[in-house]
Amino acid sequence: MTNEPTFIENPVLRGFHPDPSILRVGEDYYIATSTFEWFPGVRLHHSRDLRHWRPIGHALDRRSQLDLLGNPRSGGVWAPCLTHARGVFYLVYTDVKCWGRGFVDAHNYVVTASRIEGPWSEPIALNRGGFDPSLFHDDDGRMWLVNMVWDHRPGNDQFPGIVMQEFDLQQRRLVGERRWIFRGSGLGLTEGPHLYRRGDHYYLLLAQGGTSYEHAVTLARSRRIEGPYEVDPNTPLLTSRHDPSLELQKAGHGCLVETSTGEWYLVHLCGRPLPGERRCILGRETALQRVRWTDDGWLALDGASSPRSPAVRVPAPRLPADPVEAPPVRDDFDRGSLGVHYQTLRDVPDESWVSLRERPGHLRVRGRESPQSLHRQSVVGRRIQSIRCRVETCLEFEPTSFQQMAGLMCMYDDENFFYALLSHDERVGRSVALLGSELGKLTWLARPLAVSAPRLHLHFELSGKDLQFSCSPDGVRFDALGPVVDASLLSDERASLGIGFTGAFAALCAHDLTGQSLPADFDYLDYEELPQGR
């Protein structure tokens, strides 16, 4: 270790990594984040210095743990909570089956594992009727589940507060009385609860204001776990709501960790809007702020230039540096399984539709349902983590019908996407085109152009809100495919309900509406982040 100060550069998890839950076990730190309709569920990262984070996989990797078929866009896994007690990891999560139209169907579960890498157990059903569950392990060994409650009744506050109930692991269920412990504060939209115990007090950390530009982290405390809880008189602890010039917007949904050196940090979600816009292509990301305990027993940001504002550069803890090697730009698909950066849309990846074995050195994707299906789409994607990047692939595909298509997508969800596709057109035969979908309305951005080469290279480059697709028969000379399109379509703010919870993905996909499951073979995928300001 050196005596020179080191800093955490925010966001520590770039791109779609919302609702972070942080945990320390010995010298190891872990963050779990929401994955919504993308499978496997609950993304996990590991660090030993809080500055450098490496993805280590996903917790929910079996359909018996998480069945997303038919889940709505931005449904699925909301706000996991990762804890550890007596040698066991606990992961609590919500699978949302319906939201945004009055009612919410939120199924809450817990799984356990002896190692963070898994395997994780089969889920234990906890409750429904609310989301953002969190498990608290008290000093006496008892475990308590807290979650927000959803009130669907017209005219009522839909976020009326936080409830608590004891969890009995031996009985594999919640026991005892469900108690209301907090009814909210003036900020409203109370959710994301986490319980802590320090000294003579129980502390309730909360998200309030809604997970957009009014978001905030608040703190309340009580000498009794069941309350009543008093709100910090200097609330909120963290927010961006007062200053649209801040680089990190939407700051909220926090979780606390104490380092092995006795320093405290708050992990939270944030969003980085496009310059001059209030649109976040990358979705909600994960950041860390240093906090301290005040003399009167509350929390405050430590060393921040503004008392409540999230900082991009934060003093790092006194821990040895543990750098992470950057992944290679190119994935040649020469391994036996998909890399940790990939997820599939709703469905479990298996040999029936996606394979690295059928043609070694290639990713074979068999076409299934349409790009707007909420069920069995054949989509393999990775997060876009910079608003300046390039993505490229090469595929072989021999369609005989306009209902067979495969290619490269830049997508937000099944309603908002851009799709460079190889298909068949009755007039020109085998052809490449660019299809756009805005809130489900399809538009040709480049009409079908004949393709004679057996292999087609597809490419896009993102530069802020400008997105340009191109194609090539040889991978050397690329021609533009359609005009420069507005990538801000792929943002939280342009989703169908006026808000979405995921982020932009680069995706390899195949669709076959004829039912023949025609395969597309992808030779590689390049993902390269470009210098800012290019």
Coordinates of C-alpha atoms in Angstrom, one line a residue:
M1 CA 0.0 0.0 0.0
T2 CA 1.1 3.6 -0.7
N3 CA 0.4 6.7 1.3
E4 CA -1.0 8.5 -1.7
P5 CA -4.7 8.9 -1.6
T6 CA -6.7 6.7 -3.9
F7 CA -10.2 7.2 -5.2
I8 CA -13.3 5.3 -6.3
E9 CA -14.4 6.4 -9.7
N10 CA -18.2 6.3 -10.1
P11 CA -20.2 4.5 -11.3
V12 CA -18.3 1.4 -10.2
L13 CA -20.7 -0.8 -12.1
R14 CA -21.4 0.9 -15.4
G15 CA -24.4 0.1 -17.6
F16 CA -27.6 -1.7 -16.4
H17 CA -26.8 -2.5 -12.8
P18 CA -29.6 -1.1 -10.6
D19 CA -30.8 -1.7 -7.0
P20 CA -27.4 -2.7 -5.6
S21 CA -27.1 -4.7 -2.4
I22 CA -23.6 -4.8 -0.9
L23 CA -22.1 -7.3 1.6
R24 CA -18.7 -7.9 3.2
V25 CA -17.6 -11.4 4.2
G26 CA -14.1 -11.2 5.7
E27 CA -11.9 -9.3 3.2
D28 CA -14.3 -9.9 0.3
Y29 CA -17.0 -7.5 -0.9
Y30 CA -20.0 -8.5 -3.0
I31 CA -22.7 -6.6 -4.9
A32 CA -25.9 -8.1 -6.1
T33 CA -28.0 -6.2 -8.7
S34 CA -31.4 -6.5 -10.3
T35 CA -31.7 -8.2 -13.7
F36 CA -35.5 -7.9 -14.5
E37 CA -36.5 -9.9 -17.6
W38 CA -32.9 -11.0 -18.4
F39 CA -31.7 -14.5 -17.5
P40 CA -29.9 -15.8 -15.4
G41 CA -31.2 -13.7 -12.5
V42 CA -29.3 -11.5 -10.0
R43 CA -25.9 -10.4 -11.3
L44 CA -23.0 -10.7 -8.8
H45 CA -19.8 -8.8 -8.6
H46 CA -16.8 -9.2 -6.3
S47 CA -14.1 -6.8 -5.0
R48 CA -11.4 -6.7 -2.4
D49 CA -10.8 -2.9 -2.5
L50 CA -14.2 -1.4 -3.5
R51 CA -12.5 0.3 -6.5
H52 CA -12.2 -2.7 -8.9
W53 CA -15.1 -5.0 -9.4
R54 CA -15.2 -8.3 -11.4
P55 CA -18.4 -10.1 -12.5
I56 CA -18.6 -13.5 -11.0
G57 CA -21.9 -14.8 -12.4
H58 CA -25.5 -14.9 -11.5
A59 CA -27.3 -16.6 -8.6
L60 CA -30.5 -17.7 -10.3
D61 CA -29.5 -20.0 -13.1
R62 CA -32.3 -22.6 -13.2
R63 CA -35.9 -22.3 -14.3
S64 CA -36.9 -23.8 -11.0
Q65 CA -35.5 -20.7 -9.3
L66 CA -36.7 -18.2 -11.8
D67 CA -39.2 -18.7 -14.6
L68 CA -39.5 -15.5 -16.6
L69 CA -41.5 -16.7 -19.6
G70 CA -44.3 -14.2 -20.1
N71 CA -43.0 -11.7 -17.6
P72 CA -43.7 -8.1 -18.7
R73 CA -41.0 -5.8 -19.9
S74 CA -39.1 -4.4 -16.8
G75 CA -40.8 -7.2 -14.7
G76 CA -38.9 -10.2 -13.3
V77 CA -36.2 -9.8 -10.7
W78 CA -36.5 -6.5 -8.7
A79 CA -34.1 -5.4 -6.0
P80 CA -32.3 -8.4 -4.5
C81 CA -30.8 -8.4 -1.0
L82 CA -27.6 -10.3 -0.3
T83 CA -26.7 -11.2 3.3
H84 CA -24.5 -13.6 5.2
A85 CA -24.9 -15.2 8.6
R86 CA -23.3 -18.2 10.3
G87 CA -21.5 -19.4 7.2
V88 CA -24.5 -19.2 4.9
F89 CA -25.3 -16.7 2.1
Y90 CA -28.9 -15.6 1.8
L91 CA -30.4 -13.9 -1.3
V92 CA -33.9 -12.5 -1.2
Y93 CA -35.5 -11.3 -4.4
T94 CA -38.8 -10.5 -6.1
D95 CA -40.2 -11.9 -9.3
V96 CA -42.6 -9.4 -10.6
K97 CA -45.3 -10.8 -12.9
C98 CA -47.4 -7.7 -13.3
W99 CA -46.9 -4.0 -12.7
G100 CA -47.7 -0.5 -14.0
R101 CA -51.4 -0.9 -14.5
G102 CA -52.8 -0.6 -11.0
F103 CA -52.1 -4.0 -9.5
V104 CA -48.7 -5.5 -8.8
D105 CA -48.0 -9.2 -8.6
A106 CA -44.7 -9.5 -6.7
H107 CA -43.6 -13.0 -5.6
N108 CA -40.9 -12.8 -2.9
Y109 CA -38.4 -15.7 -2.4
V110 CA -35.2 -16.5 -0.6
V111 CA -32.4 -18.9 -1.7
T112 CA -29.2 -19.9 0.2
A113 CA -25.7 -21.1 -0.6
S114 CA -22.5 -22.0 1.3
R115 CA -20.4 -20.3 -1.4
I116 CA -21.2 -17.1 -3.3
E117 CA -20.5 -18.9 -6.6
G118 CA -23.3 -21.4 -5.7
P119 CA -25.0 -23.6 -6.3
W120 CA -27.9 -21.7 -4.8
S121 CA -30.8 -23.6 -3.3
E122 CA -34.3 -24.1 -4.6
P123 CA -36.3 -21.0 -3.6
I124 CA -38.5 -20.7 -0.5
A125 CA -41.6 -18.7 -1.1
L126 CA -42.0 -15.8 1.4
N127 CA -44.9 -13.5 0.6
R128 CA -46.6 -11.4 -2.0
G129 CA -48.3 -8.0 -2.1
G130 CA -45.2 -5.9 -2.0
F131 CA -41.6 -5.8 -3.3
D132 CA -38.0 -4.9 -2.3
P133 CA -37.7 -7.6 0.4
S134 CA -34.7 -7.5 2.6
L135 CA -33.5 -9.9 5.3
F136 CA -32.0 -8.7 8.6
H137 CA -30.0 -11.0 10.9
D138 CA -30.3 -9.8 14.5
D139 CA -27.7 -10.4 17.2
D140 CA -29.9 -13.0 18.9
G141 CA -30.0 -15.2 15.7
R142 CA -33.5 -14.3 14.7
M143 CA -34.1 -13.2 11.1
W144 CA -36.6 -10.6 10.0
L145 CA -38.0 -9.9 6.5
V146 CA -38.9 -6.3 5.7
N147 CA -40.6 -5.1 2.5
M148 CA -42.7 -2.4 1.1
V149 CA -46.5 -3.0 0.6
W150 CA -48.3 -2.1 -2.6
D151 CA -51.8 -0.6 -2.3
H152 CA -53.8 -0.9 -5.5
R153 CA -56.9 0.9 -4.3
P154 CA -57.8 4.1 -6.3
G155 CA -57.1 7.2 -4.3
N156 CA -54.8 5.5 -1.8
D157 CA -51.1 6.0 -1.4
Q158 CA -49.7 3.1 -3.5
F159 CA -46.5 3.1 -1.3
P160 CA -48.0 3.2 2.2
G161 CA -45.0 1.9 4.1
I162 CA -42.8 -0.9 5.3
V163 CA -43.8 -4.2 7.0
M164 CA -41.8 -6.7 9.0
Q165 CA -42.2 -10.4 9.8
E166 CA -40.0 -13.0 11.3
F167 CA -38.5 -15.7 9.0
D168 CA -37.9 -19.2 10.4
L169 CA -35.4 -21.1 8.3
Q170 CA -36.2 -24.5 9.9
Q171 CA -39.9 -24.1 9.1
R172 CA -39.0 -22.5 5.7
R173 CA -41.6 -19.8 6.1
L174 CA -42.5 -16.5 7.7
V175 CA -43.9 -16.9 11.2
G176 CA -45.6 -14.6 13.7
E177 CA -47.4 -11.4 13.1
R178 CA -46.8 -9.1 10.2
R179 CA -46.2 -5.6 11.6
W180 CA -46.2 -2.1 10.1
I181 CA -43.0 -0.4 11.2
F182 CA -42.8 2.7 9.0
R183 CA -45.4 4.7 7.2
G184 CA -43.1 7.0 5.1
S185 CA -42.0 10.6 5.2
G186 CA -42.8 13.7 3.2
L187 CA -40.7 12.4 0.2
G188 CA -43.2 9.7 -0.5
L189 CA -42.9 6.5 -2.6
T190 CA -41.3 4.6 0.3
E191 CA -39.5 1.4 -0.8
G192 CA -36.1 -0.4 -0.8
P193 CA -35.9 -1.0 3.0
H194 CA -32.7 -2.4 4.7
L195 CA -32.4 -2.9 8.5
Y196 CA -29.2 -2.5 10.5
R197 CA -28.3 -2.5 14.2
R198 CA -25.7 -0.2 15.6
G199 CA -25.3 0.5 19.3
D200 CA -28.6 1.0 20.9
H201 CA -30.5 1.6 17.7
Y202 CA -32.0 -0.2 14.8
Y203 CA -31.6 1.8 11.6
L204 CA -34.0 1.6 8.6
L205 CA -32.4 2.7 5.3
L206 CA -35.0 3.6 2.7
A207 CA -35.4 4.6 -0.9
Q208 CA -37.9 7.4 -1.4
G209 CA -39.1 9.7 -4.2
G210 CA -39.4 7.1 -6.9
T211 CA -36.6 5.6 -8.9
S212 CA -36.2 8.5 -11.3
Y213 CA -35.0 12.1 -11.0
E214 CA -36.7 12.7 -7.6
H215 CA -35.0 9.6 -6.1
A216 CA -33.4 9.8 -2.6
V217 CA -31.9 7.8 0.3
T218 CA -33.4 8.4 3.7
L219 CA -32.6 7.1 7.2
A220 CA -34.8 6.4 10.2
R221 CA -34.0 4.8 13.6
S222 CA -35.6 3.2 16.6
R223 CA -34.5 1.6 19.9
R224 CA -37.0 -1.2 19.2
I225 CA -37.0 -3.3 16.0
E226 CA -40.7 -2.9 15.6
G227 CA -40.5 0.9 15.9
P228 CA -41.7 3.6 16.1
Y229 CA -38.9 4.9 13.7
E230 CA -38.0 8.6 13.7
V231 CA -36.7 10.1 10.5
D232 CA -33.3 11.8 10.4
P233 CA -34.0 15.5 10.8
N234 CA -31.4 16.2 8.0
T235 CA -33.1 13.8 5.5
P236 CA -32.4 12.9 2.8
L237 CA -29.0 11.4 3.2
L238 CA -28.4 11.3 -0.5
T239 CA -30.2 12.7 -3.6
S240 CA -29.7 14.4 -7.0
R241 CA -33.1 15.9 -7.1
H242 CA -32.0 19.4 -6.3
D243 CA -29.3 19.8 -9.0
P244 CA -29.8 18.7 -12.6
S245 CA -26.2 19.6 -13.4
L246 CA -24.8 16.7 -11.4
E247 CA -23.3 13.9 -13.5
L248 CA -24.9 11.3 -11.3
Q249 CA -28.7 11.7 -11.4
K250 CA -31.4 9.5 -9.9
A251 CA -29.3 8.8 -6.8
G252 CA -31.2 6.5 -4.4
H253 CA -31.9 2.9 -3.3
G254 CA -28.9 2.6 -0.9
C255 CA -27.3 -0.2 1.1
L256 CA -24.5 0.1 3.7
V257 CA -21.2 -1.7 4.3
E258 CA -18.5 -1.4 6.9
T259 CA -15.0 -2.2 5.6
S260 CA -12.5 -4.3 7.5
T261 CA -10.7 -1.0 8.2
G262 CA -13.8 0.4 10.0
E263 CA -14.8 2.8 7.2
W264 CA -18.4 3.1 6.0
Y265 CA -19.7 3.2 2.4
L266 CA -23.1 3.6 0.9
V267 CA -23.8 1.8 -2.4
H268 CA -26.6 3.3 -4.5
L269 CA -28.1 3.4 -7.9
C270 CA -27.7 6.4 -10.2
G271 CA -28.2 7.4 -13.9
R272 CA -26.1 9.3 -16.3
P273 CA -28.3 11.2 -18.8
L274 CA -27.1 12.0 -22.2
P275 CA -25.6 15.5 -22.4
G276 CA -28.4 18.0 -22.6
E277 CA -31.0 15.3 -22.3
R278 CA -32.9 13.6 -19.5
R279 CA -32.6 10.2 -21.0
C280 CA -30.4 7.4 -19.7
I281 CA -29.4 4.9 -22.5
L282 CA -27.2 2.9 -20.1
G283 CA -30.0 2.5 -17.6
R284 CA -29.5 2.8 -13.8
E285 CA -25.9 2.1 -12.7
T286 CA -24.2 1.4 -9.3
A287 CA -22.1 4.0 -7.4
L288 CA -20.4 4.2 -4.0
Q289 CA -20.3 7.1 -1.5
R290 CA -18.2 7.4 1.6
V291 CA -20.3 8.1 4.7
R292 CA -19.6 8.7 8.4
W293 CA -21.5 8.5 11.6
T294 CA -22.2 11.8 13.3
D295 CA -21.9 12.6 17.0
D296 CA -25.7 12.4 17.3
G297 CA -25.9 9.0 15.7
W298 CA -27.0 9.7 12.2
L299 CA -25.2 9.2 8.8
A300 CA -23.7 11.9 6.6
L301 CA -21.8 11.9 3.4
D302 CA -18.1 12.1 4.2
G303 CA -16.0 14.7 2.4
A304 CA -18.6 15.4 -0.3
S305 CA -18.5 18.9 -1.8
S306 CA -22.3 19.1 -1.3
P307 CA -23.9 17.6 1.8
R308 CA -26.4 15.4 0.0
S309 CA -25.0 15.1 -3.6
P310 CA -23.4 12.0 -5.1
A311 CA -19.8 12.5 -6.1
V312 CA -18.1 10.9 -9.1
R313 CA -14.7 10.7 -7.3
V314 CA -14.8 9.4 -3.8
P315 CA -12.0 8.6 -1.3
A316 CA -11.3 4.9 -1.4
P317 CA -10.9 2.8 1.8
R318 CA -7.5 1.9 3.2
L319 CA -7.3 -1.4 1.4
P320 CA -4.7 -3.0 -0.9
A321 CA -5.4 -2.4 -4.6
D322 CA -6.9 -5.4 -6.4
P323 CA -7.1 -4.5 -10.1
V324 CA -9.2 -6.4 -12.5
E325 CA -8.0 -7.4 -16.0
A326 CA -10.2 -5.9 -18.7
P327 CA -12.0 -8.5 -20.8
P328 CA -10.9 -9.0 -24.4
V329 CA -12.6 -7.0 -27.1
R330 CA -13.4 -10.1 -29.1
D331 CA -15.2 -13.2 -28.0
D332 CA -14.5 -16.0 -30.6
F333 CA -17.0 -18.3 -29.0
D334 CA -14.4 -21.0 -28.5
R335 CA -15.4 -21.9 -24.9
G336 CA -17.8 -24.5 -23.8
S337 CA -20.3 -22.0 -22.2
L338 CA -21.4 -18.4 -22.5
G339 CA -19.2 -15.9 -20.8
V340 CA -20.3 -14.0 -17.6
H341 CA -21.2 -10.9 -19.5
Y342 CA -24.0 -12.6 -21.4
Q343 CA -27.7 -13.0 -20.6
T344 CA -30.7 -14.2 -22.5
L345 CA -34.1 -12.6 -22.8
R346 CA -36.5 -14.4 -20.4
D347 CA -35.7 -18.0 -21.5
V348 CA -33.1 -20.4 -20.0
P349 CA -30.2 -20.9 -22.5
D350 CA -30.1 -24.6 -23.4
E351 CA -29.0 -26.7 -26.4
S352 CA -32.5 -26.7 -27.9
W353 CA -31.9 -23.1 -29.1
V354 CA -28.4 -21.9 -28.3
S355 CA -25.2 -23.9 -28.6
L356 CA -21.5 -23.5 -28.5
R357 CA -21.0 -27.2 -29.3
E358 CA -22.9 -27.9 -32.5
R359 CA -20.4 -25.9 -34.5
P360 CA -17.3 -25.3 -32.5
G361 CA -15.9 -21.8 -32.6
H362 CA -19.4 -20.4 -33.3
L363 CA -22.5 -19.4 -31.3
R364 CA -25.4 -21.2 -33.0
V365 CA -28.8 -19.6 -32.3
R366 CA -32.0 -21.2 -33.5
G367 CA -34.8 -18.9 -34.5
R368 CA -38.0 -19.0 -32.5
E369 CA -40.6 -16.4 -31.7
S370 CA -40.8 -12.8 -32.9
P371 CA -38.8 -9.9 -31.5
Q372 CA -41.9 -8.7 -29.7
S373 CA -42.6 -12.0 -27.9
L374 CA -42.7 -12.1 -24.1
H375 CA -41.9 -15.8 -24.2
R376 CA -39.4 -17.8 -26.2
Q377 CA -37.2 -15.4 -28.0
S378 CA -33.8 -16.4 -29.2
V379 CA -31.7 -13.4 -27.9
V380 CA -28.2 -13.5 -26.4
G381 CA -27.1 -10.1 -25.2
R382 CA -24.6 -8.1 -23.2
R383 CA -24.9 -4.7 -21.6
I384 CA -23.7 -1.6 -23.3
Q385 CA -21.6 0.1 -20.6
S386 CA -20.4 3.3 -22.4
I387 CA -22.2 5.8 -24.6
R388 CA -19.2 5.6 -27.0
C389 CA -18.6 2.0 -28.2
R390 CA -18.6 -0.2 -31.2
V391 CA -20.1 -3.7 -31.6
E392 CA -19.4 -6.1 -34.5
T393 CA -20.3 -9.7 -35.4
C394 CA -20.2 -12.0 -38.4
L395 CA -23.0 -14.5 -39.2
E396 CA -23.9 -17.2 -41.6
F397 CA -27.7 -17.7 -42.2
E398 CA -29.6 -19.1 -45.1
P399 CA -33.3 -17.9 -44.8
T400 CA -35.9 -18.9 -47.4
S401 CA -38.7 -16.8 -46.0
F402 CA -39.3 -13.2 -44.9
Q403 CA -40.4 -14.7 -41.6
Q404 CA -36.9 -16.0 -40.9
M405 CA -34.3 -13.4 -39.7
A406 CA -31.1 -13.2 -37.7
G407 CA -28.6 -10.5 -36.9
L408 CA -27.4 -7.8 -34.5
M409 CA -29.7 -5.8 -32.3
C410 CA -29.2 -2.6 -30.2
M411 CA -32.1 -2.9 -27.9
Y412 CA -33.8 -1.7 -24.7
D413 CA -36.7 -4.2 -24.6
D414 CA -39.1 -6.0 -26.9
E415 CA -40.8 -2.7 -27.9
N416 CA -37.8 -0.4 -28.4
F417 CA -35.0 -1.7 -30.6
F418 CA -32.9 -1.4 -33.8
Y419 CA -32.4 -4.6 -35.6
A420 CA -29.8 -5.2 -38.4
L421 CA -31.2 -8.4 -39.9
L422 CA -30.4 -10.9 -42.6
S423 CA -33.6 -12.3 -44.1
H424 CA -35.3 -13.2 -47.3
D425 CA -37.3 -10.9 -49.5
E426 CA -39.4 -12.0 -52.4
R427 CA -38.0 -9.3 -54.7
V428 CA -34.3 -9.4 -53.9
G429 CA -33.8 -12.7 -52.2
R430 CA -31.4 -13.1 -49.4
S431 CA -31.0 -9.6 -48.0
V432 CA -29.9 -7.3 -45.2
A433 CA -32.1 -4.6 -43.8
L434 CA -32.5 -2.3 -40.7
L435 CA -35.7 -2.6 -38.8
G436 CA -36.7 -0.1 -36.0
S437 CA -39.3 -0.6 -33.3
E438 CA -40.5 2.4 -31.3
L439 CA -43.1 1.5 -28.6
G440 CA -43.9 -1.5 -30.8
K441 CA -44.4 0.3 -34.0
L442 CA -42.2 -1.2 -36.8
T443 CA -40.4 1.0 -39.4
W444 CA -38.0 0.2 -42.1
L445 CA -34.9 2.3 -41.6
A446 CA -33.0 0.6 -44.4
R447 CA -35.1 -1.5 -46.9
P448 CA -33.8 -5.0 -48.0
L449 CA -30.6 -5.0 -50.0
A450 CA -29.4 -8.2 -51.7
V451 CA -26.6 -10.1 -50.1
S452 CA -24.6 -12.7 -52.1
A453 CA -21.6 -13.4 -49.7
P454 CA -22.1 -16.5 -47.5
R455 CA -20.9 -14.5 -44.5
L456 CA -22.2 -11.1 -43.4
H457 CA -20.4 -8.8 -41.0
L458 CA -22.7 -6.5 -39.0
H459 CA -21.5 -3.5 -37.0
F460 CA -22.8 -0.5 -35.1
E461 CA -21.1 2.4 -33.4
L462 CA -22.7 4.4 -30.6
S463 CA -21.6 8.0 -30.0
G464 CA -23.8 9.7 -27.5
K465 CA -27.3 9.6 -28.9
D466 CA -26.1 8.9 -32.5
L467 CA -26.2 5.2 -33.5
Q468 CA -24.9 4.1 -36.9
F469 CA -25.3 0.6 -38.3
S470 CA -23.1 -0.8 -41.1
C471 CA -22.5 -4.1 -42.9
S472 CA -19.7 -5.7 -44.9
P473 CA -19.2 -8.9 -47.0
D474 CA -15.6 -9.2 -45.9
G475 CA -15.2 -7.4 -42.6
V476 CA -12.9 -4.8 -44.2
R477 CA -15.0 -2.3 -46.0
F478 CA -18.2 -1.4 -44.3
D479 CA -21.1 0.4 -45.8
A480 CA -23.7 2.4 -43.8
L481 CA -26.9 0.5 -43.2
G482 CA -29.6 3.1 -43.0
P483 CA -29.2 6.6 -41.5
V484 CA -27.8 7.7 -38.1
V485 CA -30.6 6.9 -35.7
D486 CA -31.6 8.4 -32.3
A487 CA -30.3 6.0 -29.7
S488 CA -32.1 7.9 -26.9
L489 CA -35.1 5.7 -27.9
L490 CA -33.2 3.0 -25.9
S491 CA -33.6 4.8 -22.6
D492 CA -35.5 4.3 -19.4
E493 CA -37.5 7.4 -20.2
R494 CA -38.8 6.2 -23.6
A495 CA -40.2 3.0 -22.4
S496 CA -43.9 2.2 -22.9
L497 CA -45.1 3.3 -19.4
G498 CA -43.0 6.4 -19.4
I499 CA -40.4 4.6 -17.3
G500 CA -38.4 1.5 -17.7
F501 CA -35.9 -0.3 -15.4
T502 CA -33.3 -1.9 -17.6
G503 CA -30.8 -0.5 -20.1
A504 CA -29.4 -0.8 -23.6
F505 CA -28.0 -4.2 -24.8
A506 CA -26.1 -5.4 -27.8
A507 CA -27.7 -8.7 -28.8
L508 CA -27.2 -11.5 -31.2
C509 CA -30.5 -13.0 -32.2
A510 CA -32.5 -15.2 -34.5
H511 CA -36.2 -15.4 -35.2
D512 CA -38.1 -17.9 -37.2
L513 CA -41.9 -17.4 -37.4
T514 CA -42.3 -20.4 -39.7
G515 CA -41.6 -22.8 -36.8
Q516 CA -38.6 -24.4 -38.5
S517 CA -36.1 -23.2 -35.9
L518 CA -33.6 -22.2 -38.6
P519 CA -30.1 -21.7 -37.1
A520 CA -27.8 -18.7 -37.4
D521 CA -24.1 -19.2 -36.7
F522 CA -22.2 -16.3 -35.2
D523 CA -18.4 -16.4 -35.6
Y524 CA -17.6 -13.7 -33.0
L525 CA -18.8 -10.7 -31.1
D526 CA -16.7 -7.6 -30.6
Y527 CA -17.5 -5.1 -27.9
E528 CA -15.1 -2.2 -27.6
E529 CA -15.5 1.0 -25.7
L530 CA -14.2 4.1 -27.5
P531 CA -12.4 7.2 -26.1
Q532 CA -14.8 9.8 -24.7
G533 CA -15.2 12.8 -26.9
R534 CA -14.3 10.9 -30.1

